[in-house]
Amino acid sequence: MKRLDFSRNETLVALVILGFCALATISDPSFLSMPTLTDLLRGGIVLGIFAVAAMVVLVSGGIDVSFTAIAAFAMYSTTLILVSLAPGLPWPLAFALSVGIGAALGAINGIFIAFFGLPTLIVTLGTLSIFRGFLLTFVGSKLISNLPQSMRDFSKQMLFRGTNADGSFFSLPLAFLALVGVVVLTWFILNRTLLGRSIFAIGGSVESARRIGVNVRAVQFFIYVYVGALAGLAGIIHASMARVANPFDLVGLELSVIAAVVLGGARLTGGVGTLTGTLLGVTLIVLVRNSLIVIGIPSTWQSVAIGVLILVGTGLPAWQAKRAAARAG
Amino acid sequence: MPAAADAPLIAMRGVTKTYSGITALEDVGFSIAAGEAVSLAGENGSGKSTLIKILAGVEQRDSGEISFGGQPQNGLTPRTAAAAGVKVIFQDFSLFPNLTVAENIGFSAELGAGHRLVNRGRVRALAEATLQRLGVQIDLDARVESLPVAHKQLVAICRALATEARLIIMDEPTTALTGREVATLLGIIRRLKADGVAVLFVSHKLAEVLEVCEHVVVLRNGRKVAEGPAAEFDQAKLTRHMTGRDVADAPPEALPPDAPLLMAVRGLAKAGAFAAVDFDLHGGEVLGISGLLGSGRTSLAKALFGLVIPDTGSVRVDGRDVALGDPLAAAHAGIGYVPEDRLTEGLFLTQSILRNVGIGRLEAHGRAAGVLDLAGLWADATDWLKRLAVKAPRVTAEVRSLSGGNQQRVVLARWLSRSPRVLVLNGPSVGVDVGSKAEIHGIIRELSAQGLGVIVISDDLPELLTTCHRILVMKDGRITDELAGGTAEADLARRLAS
Amino acid sequence: MSIAARFAGTEARLAVIAVVVFVAMALLSPDRFLSVQNLTSMAFQFPEFAILALATTVAMLTGGIDLSVVGIANLSAIIAATILIQIAGPAAVGPDAVLWLAASMAAALVVGAVAGLFNGILIAVLGLPAILATLGSGLIFTGIAVALTGGSAMMGFPAATAWLGNGLLFGVPVPLVLFAVLALGIGFLLTRTGFGLKIQMFGTNPLAARFAAVNVTSVLIRVYVLSGMLAAIAGMVIMSRANSAKADYGSSYILLAVLIAVLGGVNPYGGYGKIIGVVLAVLSMQFLSSGLNMLQVSNFARELIWGSLLIFVMIVNSKTGFGMRRGKPAPARPRPEQSSGSGR
């Protein structure tokens, strides 16, 4: 039923990924291997969860740049609480704590956006500074490298391990399941609940949504709480996998994450965005980060490559739209 | 809803609404019975839209009573109004462009039923059943943004009908439709009435729907000025009540035979928009161009000003070719363009009145290194505002604080200050009140008396007939007919629809 | 309209905030905050990000944004540094050094202009949303800077280079003079020239600007070129103050510059903003962070307070009906051909 539609970003990004892999395999046949795949999947966990969160906001017609600060806040304060108060807390509870902190911070965004009606970019720009400033001033600014046992346990759990033909080890951490879970849950919310459809509806036309009786404020509030919760989850996973809680981590990633989502076809104007596209966008960014060197481009050119991808990936559809508009009477 | 047997479906009494001191509705009351179709007529600014919003629960009335089936309604919200069976089809349809047809139709039903989970099958089935009820076929999986206007309207009607509807309010239902589509719409309305659904048409041109209506209510400047059985109204009588004037203005004086040729358009064509457009415009002439929506009139108007790039053809002003597809070249050649949608295309709403005029004259007041002679610029702009009698408390006030008629004069002033040769006016009196409309027509006459060529693009027939020397009728992108000004309105209407 | 209501403009409120912060800090820590040493150090500190804020402001006035300013600043600085190190050499003194400093300034400005032109073409000609275009181009500029330097800092300038960031002109810090001149210049440009007026009108309503025969492509391109050149100047100041050039200097300045502009009352949707507002916002933030420094408050608290200030000002603005309604972009019209007959 579905034909290859080249005007869709998803198709475009998928083709670029395939092309990249083909080039990489030609220049280094060992590229096509389990370690490459597991590195890719591993590198995509935190970025992927962030991207899913950012996509939900973009679909609703907003933009959130504070989620990295929320993640850092939730991750660091959870670790601190564990270390100083409850070292024995099992990891699922620690994760729940981090998610809860994230959701609470997201609720602050939600209040300013849904109930004060402030523009999303400005609010999250402000809360980015607030969350980060609060964290570093009042919670702490020192690296915690001695993670609580439960988090270390978590990071050691693997879905599978193996040894490659050339003797290199590979493994996929349990945390990958978190990304899978987030994707499934978000898919369910977006596509199977009225709440999710309302998110799309608001992104399509806030005024129309209001006119048919969608509770726009409640939906917006939910979005930012949900994004906060996902950020909390991504944060604690990041710390567990890095085996260190660094309060300076993560912040600074926000624009790249949004870029990955837009690369995957989500529109900045709202109403359009898919999980497939988002994951493809993340895949491409991680691939470029991990493996640019394989296709003969030095890794110092990494950010140029990502920049070019963003410009081409968003520029092509924009240019097509502009030409179509000029053609139309 | 347990309704008293004799209570009307909807009854309003003394409904009043003011917006920041300006009265939009004053003491309006009428009622609608089940299965009845009512026309609510009024010019722009008469308070129709406000009334719709109040009935739909989008706005709250200041005072007055509204009852549904004999039950007084206080604190209506969009949800409670919808639950009571009042469904509005707004002029912009208020659809979700990014969602599918099925979802647009089913959304309110899901919302109203309080479902938390969406069942795609249920939504589809409802959408399909509703489409069938109207006897129309539209791809359920198409995104609404990809549909033609008439289909969007059908989707909006389906959405209103998908859940129990007792009253359907249609805001300007025919503006976007061709003659055949209007006929289809009327057929649907008859079916709805047979099912006991009441319909309230709200429009400034209602002649097309009068035949299915039982009752007519006319609003003017926020007040009800006439009411009666539909059989007693025709377009002329409606117009009289809506405008408050008895006779239509006389057509303009004949053009002197030696009027010089000002603009010549030859073979102008753009695929999918218009084709083989030829016409001449003489100094002092007012040329009308009319046609239904989608006839290509707006595309043509934009092409004359370079906002649309034609495929072939030529536009000459004073014997010199004008580069096509370049607004700057068109402006330089002396063509001015007053757009149809004043709010989004014409005005810089949050900027001052002065700046809105002055933006047209920056070049004339530029000094070395792009520095402006501000005093000269503002004096020039103020002068034009005076000449067009723009009523404003301060010229530094934001232009959005002005009424529609004064806003339109600001846009006119911007162009007139450039002393254009040809002025293209797209919908010159859309959204202005009755009094300003007459004054704008007066300005058009004055301009033509000064030797300007004026092109008026409009679907307002009385306006065309009172201002234009000649009227070109467009259909499917071609000029199909030409009439002299002063033709009978019915004649023009017939030739437009044919 | 009462006097109070008129006085409630964004800029007036900011002026009050700036004064209140200054007085509060002066009272809390009189001998240290008001010391000559502190006042001069403030004057050296803020111009670099204030100039970046000016660059962002110009782009935001058109309803766009320029996220590439820091990338441009660093790339320009690295090109300038290359000239200063490789051609002039650290030993250059006297007129020679001044000449090379001027040449490196010129090179930086050219880099800034070219980078801005690139942005302008992406946005005005190819139709990319400004936020994405400058996000992508910012990565590219930074990336080129990384590739040129391998990511390490470039050092070894002629001593004269330090004058730009640390010198005094008639007793006034050079960066402050630079910022004052630029702020006055941009303020003049915005209020007294046709270009400035067009920027604001375009920002208010791009479509109406097109319909009013404004050459919108040219306006947009020139705006981003201007923004790029301002960024290049900021890059030179940063380079001089750090006495080195590096690809990732000032990366936190991107959002800070946007934050200052918004705090200064610049409407992120375009069309409204005054340079005086941006200047007041910069001053408020500098007084606040310096004062807090005196009070031994951690550096990170600055961020917290900046963010709170931003949201506080936005809430006050929206409550007084100033910020939000002004900025609401016109709703997308599903039917471009429809008449706007909303009868109200």
mmCIF file of C-alpha atoms in Angstrom, chain A residues 6-294:
data_model
loop_
_atom_site.group_PDB
_atom_site.id
_atom_site.type_symbol
_atom_site.label_atom_id
_atom_site.label_comp_id
_atom_site.label_asym_id
_atom_site.label_seq_id
_atom_site.Cartn_x
_atom_site.Cartn_y
_atom_site.Cartn_z
ATOM 1 C CA PHE A 6 10.599 10.906 -1.773
ATOM 2 C CA SER A 7 8.996 14.068 -0.528
ATOM 3 C CA ARG A 8 8.878 12.555 2.953
ATOM 4 C CA ASN A 9 11.771 13.219 5.277
ATOM 5 C CA GLU A 10 11.579 9.676 6.604
ATOM 6 C CA THR A 11 12.351 8.229 3.183
ATOM 7 C CA LEU A 12 15.104 10.723 2.615
ATOM 8 C CA VAL A 13 16.774 10.047 5.955
ATOM 9 C CA ALA A 14 16.421 6.283 5.544
ATOM 10 C CA LEU A 15 18.102 6.516 2.147
ATOM 11 C CA VAL A 16 20.935 8.615 3.554
ATOM 12 C CA ILE A 17 21.409 6.054 6.340
ATOM 13 C CA LEU A 18 21.502 3.213 3.810
ATOM 14 C CA GLY A 19 23.893 5.166 1.625
ATOM 15 C CA PHE A 20 26.118 5.905 4.582
ATOM 16 C CA CYS A 21 26.177 2.230 5.583
ATOM 17 C CA ALA A 22 26.891 1.156 2.021
ATOM 18 C CA LEU A 23 29.813 3.586 1.755
ATOM 19 C CA ALA A 24 31.127 2.543 5.133
ATOM 20 C CA THR A 25 30.925 -1.145 4.233
ATOM 21 C CA ILE A 26 32.789 -0.564 0.984
ATOM 22 C CA SER A 27 35.622 1.269 2.687
ATOM 23 C CA ASP A 28 35.712 -1.056 5.670
ATOM 24 C CA PRO A 29 33.905 -4.392 5.334
ATOM 25 C CA SER A 30 34.076 -4.945 9.076
ATOM 26 C CA PHE A 31 31.680 -2.002 9.491
ATOM 27 C CA LEU A 32 28.781 -4.388 8.983
ATOM 28 C CA SER A 33 29.120 -6.104 12.310
ATOM 29 C CA MET A 34 27.460 -6.612 15.647
ATOM 30 C CA PRO A 35 29.740 -4.162 17.511
ATOM 31 C CA THR A 36 28.766 -1.388 15.100
ATOM 32 C CA LEU A 37 25.120 -2.183 15.653
ATOM 33 C CA THR A 38 25.338 -2.373 19.430
ATOM 34 C CA ASP A 39 27.384 0.837 19.555
ATOM 35 C CA LEU A 40 24.716 2.470 17.473
ATOM 36 C CA LEU A 41 21.889 1.205 19.671
ATOM 37 C CA ARG A 42 23.744 2.054 22.833
ATOM 38 C CA GLY A 43 24.518 5.546 21.615
ATOM 39 C CA GLY A 44 20.886 6.034 20.670
ATOM 40 C CA ILE A 45 19.316 5.290 24.048
ATOM 41 C CA VAL A 46 19.573 8.651 25.796
ATOM 42 C CA LEU A 47 19.405 10.645 22.589
ATOM 43 C CA GLY A 48 16.415 8.571 21.466
ATOM 44 C CA ILE A 49 14.425 9.172 24.641
ATOM 45 C CA PHE A 50 15.207 12.880 24.442
ATOM 46 C CA ALA A 51 14.175 12.937 20.805
ATOM 47 C CA VAL A 52 10.853 11.236 21.479
ATOM 48 C CA ALA A 53 10.164 13.838 24.146
ATOM 49 C CA ALA A 54 11.161 16.701 21.881
ATOM 50 C CA MET A 55 8.975 15.284 19.121
ATOM 51 C CA VAL A 56 5.862 15.249 21.287
ATOM 52 C CA VAL A 57 6.380 18.946 22.030
ATOM 53 C CA LEU A 58 7.013 19.802 18.379
ATOM 54 C CA VAL A 59 3.853 17.940 17.334
ATOM 55 C CA SER A 60 1.845 20.098 19.732
ATOM 56 C CA GLY A 61 3.242 23.197 18.068
ATOM 57 C CA GLY A 62 5.621 24.113 20.877
ATOM 58 C CA ILE A 63 9.336 23.780 21.436
ATOM 59 C CA ASP A 64 11.182 22.727 24.567
ATOM 60 C CA VAL A 65 14.850 23.474 25.126
ATOM 61 C CA SER A 66 14.856 22.778 28.866
ATOM 62 C CA PHE A 67 14.646 18.989 28.819
ATOM 63 C CA THR A 68 18.399 18.503 29.062
ATOM 64 C CA ALA A 69 18.515 20.660 32.179
ATOM 65 C CA ILE A 70 15.619 18.665 33.621
ATOM 66 C CA ALA A 71 17.495 15.460 32.873
ATOM 67 C CA ALA A 72 20.672 16.690 34.515
ATOM 68 C CA PHE A 73 18.717 17.943 37.528
ATOM 69 C CA ALA A 74 16.744 14.734 37.986
ATOM 70 C CA MET A 75 19.753 12.520 37.404
ATOM 71 C CA TYR A 76 22.064 14.349 39.758
ATOM 72 C CA SER A 77 19.618 14.899 42.584
ATOM 73 C CA THR A 78 18.422 11.303 42.429
ATOM 74 C CA THR A 79 21.989 10.075 42.627
ATOM 75 C CA LEU A 80 22.695 12.423 45.481
ATOM 76 C CA ILE A 81 19.625 11.272 47.383
ATOM 77 C CA LEU A 82 20.620 7.674 46.836
ATOM 78 C CA VAL A 83 24.189 8.213 47.893
ATOM 79 C CA SER A 84 23.435 10.250 50.979
ATOM 80 C CA LEU A 85 20.062 8.971 52.175
ATOM 81 C CA ALA A 86 19.126 5.652 50.677
ATOM 82 C CA PRO A 87 22.112 3.806 49.325
ATOM 83 C CA GLY A 88 20.214 0.559 49.311
ATOM 84 C CA LEU A 89 17.308 1.690 47.159
ATOM 85 C CA PRO A 90 16.787 -0.771 44.305
ATOM 86 C CA TRP A 91 17.269 0.697 40.864
ATOM 87 C CA PRO A 92 13.607 0.639 39.758
ATOM 88 C CA LEU A 93 12.748 2.908 42.671
ATOM 89 C CA ALA A 94 15.706 5.144 41.902
ATOM 90 C CA PHE A 95 14.478 5.405 38.329
ATOM 91 C CA ALA A 96 10.970 6.190 39.520
ATOM 92 C CA LEU A 97 12.384 8.938 41.711
ATOM 93 C CA SER A 98 14.261 10.475 38.808
ATOM 94 C CA VAL A 99 11.189 10.263 36.577
ATOM 95 C CA GLY A 100 9.139 11.887 39.317
ATOM 96 C CA ILE A 101 11.592 14.751 39.749
ATOM 97 C CA GLY A 102 11.616 15.220 35.990
ATOM 98 C CA ALA A 103 7.829 15.277 35.853
ATOM 99 C CA ALA A 104 7.687 17.848 38.634
ATOM 100 C CA LEU A 105 10.093 20.127 36.803
ATOM 101 C CA GLY A 106 8.136 19.573 33.601
ATOM 102 C CA ALA A 107 5.031 20.640 35.489
ATOM 103 C CA ILE A 108 6.696 23.993 36.147
ATOM 104 C CA ASN A 109 7.085 24.468 32.396
ATOM 105 C CA GLY A 110 3.510 23.301 31.983
ATOM 106 C CA ILE A 111 2.171 25.876 34.406
ATOM 107 C CA PHE A 112 3.909 28.781 32.681
ATOM 108 C CA ILE A 113 2.895 27.588 29.225
ATOM 109 C CA ALA A 114 -0.606 26.238 29.779
ATOM 110 C CA PHE A 115 -1.858 28.549 32.495
ATOM 111 C CA PHE A 116 0.091 31.754 31.966
ATOM 112 C CA GLY A 117 0.022 31.366 28.193
ATOM 113 C CA LEU A 118 3.674 32.292 27.745
ATOM 114 C CA PRO A 119 5.504 31.321 24.531
ATOM 115 C CA THR A 120 7.069 27.887 24.816
ATOM 116 C CA LEU A 121 10.535 28.838 23.578
ATOM 117 C CA ILE A 122 10.902 31.657 26.080
ATOM 118 C CA VAL A 123 9.599 29.680 29.030
ATOM 119 C CA THR A 124 11.852 26.715 28.406
ATOM 120 C CA LEU A 125 14.789 28.984 27.687
ATOM 121 C CA GLY A 126 14.197 30.540 31.086
ATOM 122 C CA THR A 127 13.654 27.277 32.921
ATOM 123 C CA LEU A 128 16.756 25.821 31.255
ATOM 124 C CA SER A 129 18.748 28.458 33.122
ATOM 125 C CA ILE A 130 16.685 28.121 36.282
ATOM 126 C CA PHE A 131 16.914 24.337 36.563
ATOM 127 C CA ARG A 132 20.589 24.301 35.750
ATOM 128 C CA GLY A 133 21.372 27.238 38.003
ATOM 129 C CA PHE A 134 19.388 25.750 40.881
ATOM 130 C CA LEU A 135 21.049 22.385 40.452
ATOM 131 C CA LEU A 136 24.574 23.751 40.411
ATOM 132 C CA THR A 137 23.976 26.297 43.179
ATOM 133 C CA PHE A 138 21.877 24.431 45.682
ATOM 134 C CA VAL A 139 22.109 20.738 44.891
ATOM 135 C CA GLY A 140 25.695 20.384 43.945
ATOM 136 C CA SER A 141 28.298 20.867 41.299
ATOM 137 C CA LYS A 142 30.703 18.077 42.126
ATOM 138 C CA LEU A 143 31.030 14.949 40.092
ATOM 139 C CA ILE A 144 29.693 11.834 41.831
ATOM 140 C CA SER A 145 31.830 9.055 40.488
ATOM 141 C CA ASN A 146 31.044 6.598 43.208
ATOM 142 C CA LEU A 147 27.561 5.678 42.057
ATOM 143 C CA PRO A 148 25.227 3.797 44.394
ATOM 144 C CA GLN A 149 25.332 0.040 44.049
ATOM 145 C CA SER A 150 21.897 -0.270 42.509
ATOM 146 C CA MET A 151 22.765 2.012 39.614
ATOM 147 C CA ARG A 152 26.002 0.178 39.041
ATOM 148 C CA ASP A 153 24.077 -3.090 39.058
ATOM 149 C CA PHE A 154 21.713 -1.734 36.488
ATOM 150 C CA SER A 155 24.495 -0.664 34.184
ATOM 151 C CA LYS A 156 25.986 -4.120 34.277
ATOM 152 C CA GLN A 157 22.833 -5.837 33.149
ATOM 153 C CA MET A 158 22.966 -6.666 29.486
ATOM 154 C CA LEU A 159 20.333 -7.882 27.104
ATOM 155 C CA PHE A 160 22.995 -9.935 25.393
ATOM 156 C CA ARG A 161 26.726 -10.134 25.016
ATOM 157 C CA GLY A 162 28.911 -11.713 22.413
ATOM 158 C CA THR A 163 32.274 -11.852 20.820
ATOM 159 C CA ASN A 164 32.839 -10.839 17.272
ATOM 160 C CA ALA A 165 34.807 -12.879 14.760
ATOM 161 C CA ASP A 166 37.791 -10.581 15.287
ATOM 162 C CA GLY A 167 37.664 -11.143 18.998
ATOM 163 C CA SER A 168 36.099 -7.832 19.992
ATOM 164 C CA PHE A 169 33.369 -7.908 22.613
ATOM 165 C CA PHE A 170 29.952 -6.436 22.132
ATOM 166 C CA SER A 171 26.902 -6.113 24.310
ATOM 167 C CA LEU A 172 23.600 -4.305 24.520
ATOM 168 C CA PRO A 173 22.697 -2.858 27.900
ATOM 169 C CA LEU A 174 19.346 -3.440 29.542
ATOM 170 C CA ALA A 175 18.754 0.316 29.281
ATOM 171 C CA PHE A 176 17.914 -0.204 25.648
ATOM 172 C CA LEU A 177 14.617 -1.665 26.798
ATOM 173 C CA ALA A 178 13.828 1.723 28.326
ATOM 174 C CA LEU A 179 14.013 3.324 24.894
ATOM 175 C CA VAL A 180 11.816 0.573 23.484
ATOM 176 C CA GLY A 181 9.357 1.099 26.307
ATOM 177 C CA VAL A 182 9.307 4.870 25.801
ATOM 178 C CA VAL A 183 8.705 4.460 22.081
ATOM 179 C CA VAL A 184 5.876 1.983 22.606
ATOM 180 C CA LEU A 185 4.250 4.068 25.323
ATOM 181 C CA THR A 186 4.531 7.268 23.298
ATOM 182 C CA TRP A 187 3.203 5.509 20.230
ATOM 183 C CA PHE A 188 0.236 4.319 22.261
ATOM 184 C CA ILE A 189 -0.446 7.760 23.713
ATOM 185 C CA LEU A 190 -0.088 9.567 20.423
ATOM 186 C CA ASN A 191 -2.069 7.154 18.297
ATOM 187 C CA ARG A 192 -4.475 5.334 20.524
ATOM 188 C CA THR A 193 -5.648 7.853 23.082
ATOM 189 C CA LEU A 194 -7.812 10.899 22.667
ATOM 190 C CA LEU A 195 -5.161 12.805 24.584
ATOM 191 C CA GLY A 196 -2.617 11.935 21.926
ATOM 192 C CA ARG A 197 -4.913 12.871 19.094
ATOM 193 C CA SER A 198 -5.603 16.130 20.922
ATOM 194 C CA ILE A 199 -1.865 16.801 20.880
ATOM 195 C CA PHE A 200 -1.923 16.483 17.109
ATOM 196 C CA ALA A 201 -5.114 18.540 16.931
ATOM 197 C CA ILE A 202 -3.586 21.388 18.932
ATOM 198 C CA GLY A 203 -0.543 21.285 16.710
ATOM 199 C CA GLY A 204 -2.796 21.475 13.662
ATOM 200 C CA SER A 205 -4.886 24.373 14.920
ATOM 201 C CA VAL A 206 -5.164 25.527 18.521
ATOM 202 C CA GLU A 207 -8.194 27.653 17.726
ATOM 203 C CA SER A 208 -10.069 24.782 16.098
ATOM 204 C CA ALA A 209 -9.245 22.534 19.028
ATOM 205 C CA ARG A 210 -10.590 25.103 21.444
ATOM 206 C CA ARG A 211 -13.730 25.528 19.373
ATOM 207 C CA ILE A 212 -14.646 21.864 19.441
ATOM 208 C CA GLY A 213 -14.021 21.729 23.155
ATOM 209 C CA VAL A 214 -10.556 20.233 23.564
ATOM 210 C CA ASN A 215 -9.190 21.218 26.960
ATOM 211 C CA VAL A 216 -6.113 22.831 25.486
ATOM 212 C CA ARG A 217 -4.589 23.795 28.822
ATOM 213 C CA ALA A 218 -4.842 20.309 30.242
ATOM 214 C CA VAL A 219 -3.303 18.789 27.129
ATOM 215 C CA GLN A 220 -0.441 21.289 27.128
ATOM 216 C CA PHE A 221 0.170 20.712 30.809
ATOM 217 C CA PHE A 222 0.316 16.970 30.234
ATOM 218 C CA ILE A 223 2.799 17.385 27.387
ATOM 219 C CA TYR A 224 5.346 19.235 29.477
ATOM 220 C CA VAL A 225 4.940 16.903 32.448
ATOM 221 C CA TYR A 226 5.421 13.927 30.144
ATOM 222 C CA VAL A 227 8.477 15.474 28.545
ATOM 223 C CA GLY A 228 9.880 16.165 32.006
ATOM 224 C CA ALA A 229 9.299 12.557 33.051
ATOM 225 C CA LEU A 230 11.020 11.228 29.935
ATOM 226 C CA ALA A 231 13.913 13.608 30.531
ATOM 227 C CA GLY A 232 14.207 12.318 34.098
ATOM 228 C CA LEU A 233 14.384 8.781 32.780
ATOM 229 C CA ALA A 234 16.956 9.669 30.136
ATOM 230 C CA GLY A 235 19.031 11.438 32.777
ATOM 231 C CA ILE A 236 19.240 8.554 35.205
ATOM 232 C CA ILE A 237 20.022 6.144 32.377
ATOM 233 C CA HIS A 238 22.761 8.447 31.197
ATOM 234 C CA ALA A 239 24.356 8.535 34.638
ATOM 235 C CA SER A 240 24.067 4.779 35.089
ATOM 236 C CA MET A 241 25.625 4.024 31.735
ATOM 237 C CA ALA A 242 28.375 6.609 32.144
ATOM 238 C CA ARG A 243 28.907 5.262 35.686
ATOM 239 C CA VAL A 244 29.243 8.810 36.899
ATOM 240 C CA ALA A 245 26.764 11.565 37.743
ATOM 241 C CA ASN A 246 28.130 14.769 36.278
ATOM 242 C CA PRO A 247 25.846 17.776 36.815
ATOM 243 C CA PHE A 248 27.462 19.498 33.833
ATOM 244 C CA ASP A 249 26.498 16.718 31.441
ATOM 245 C CA LEU A 250 23.648 16.745 28.939
ATOM 246 C CA VAL A 251 22.913 20.467 28.850
ATOM 247 C CA GLY A 252 23.987 21.665 25.421
ATOM 248 C CA LEU A 253 22.509 18.675 23.631
ATOM 249 C CA GLU A 254 19.044 20.206 23.322
ATOM 250 C CA LEU A 255 19.447 21.848 19.955
ATOM 251 C CA SER A 256 21.038 18.765 18.389
ATOM 252 C CA VAL A 257 18.162 16.652 19.640
ATOM 253 C CA ILE A 258 15.611 19.018 18.155
ATOM 254 C CA ALA A 259 17.608 18.982 14.943
ATOM 255 C CA ALA A 260 17.425 15.174 14.837
ATOM 256 C CA VAL A 261 13.669 15.301 15.301
ATOM 257 C CA VAL A 262 13.201 17.883 12.574
ATOM 258 C CA LEU A 263 15.473 15.868 10.329
ATOM 259 C CA GLY A 264 13.001 13.044 10.860
ATOM 260 C CA GLY A 265 10.178 15.100 9.428
ATOM 261 C CA ALA A 266 8.561 16.789 12.415
ATOM 262 C CA ARG A 267 7.444 20.286 11.521
ATOM 263 C CA LEU A 268 8.457 23.231 13.676
ATOM 264 C CA THR A 269 5.024 24.688 12.986
ATOM 265 C CA GLY A 270 3.379 21.741 14.723
ATOM 266 C CA GLY A 271 0.916 19.013 13.891
ATOM 267 C CA VAL A 272 3.291 16.731 12.034
ATOM 268 C CA GLY A 273 5.811 14.255 13.352
ATOM 269 C CA THR A 274 6.325 10.511 13.509
ATOM 270 C CA LEU A 275 8.204 8.200 15.824
ATOM 271 C CA THR A 276 9.711 6.406 12.844
ATOM 272 C CA GLY A 277 11.089 9.660 11.506
ATOM 273 C CA THR A 278 12.367 10.677 14.915
ATOM 274 C CA LEU A 279 14.204 7.393 15.425
ATOM 275 C CA LEU A 280 15.645 7.600 11.917
ATOM 276 C CA GLY A 281 16.855 11.114 12.650
ATOM 277 C CA VAL A 282 18.517 9.951 15.844
ATOM 278 C CA THR A 283 20.042 6.969 14.053
ATOM 279 C CA LEU A 284 21.586 9.205 11.451
ATOM 280 C CA ILE A 285 23.045 11.585 14.022
ATOM 281 C CA VAL A 286 24.487 8.748 16.114
ATOM 282 C CA LEU A 287 25.833 7.050 12.999
ATOM 283 C CA VAL A 288 27.627 10.218 11.971
ATOM 284 C CA ARG A 289 28.998 10.652 15.484
ATOM 285 C CA ASN A 290 30.200 7.057 15.775
ATOM 286 C CA SER A 291 31.317 6.176 12.317
ATOM 287 C CA LEU A 292 32.146 9.232 10.236
ATOM 288 C CA ILE A 293 35.776 8.180 10.226
ATOM 289 C CA VAL A 294 34.881 4.890 8.541
#
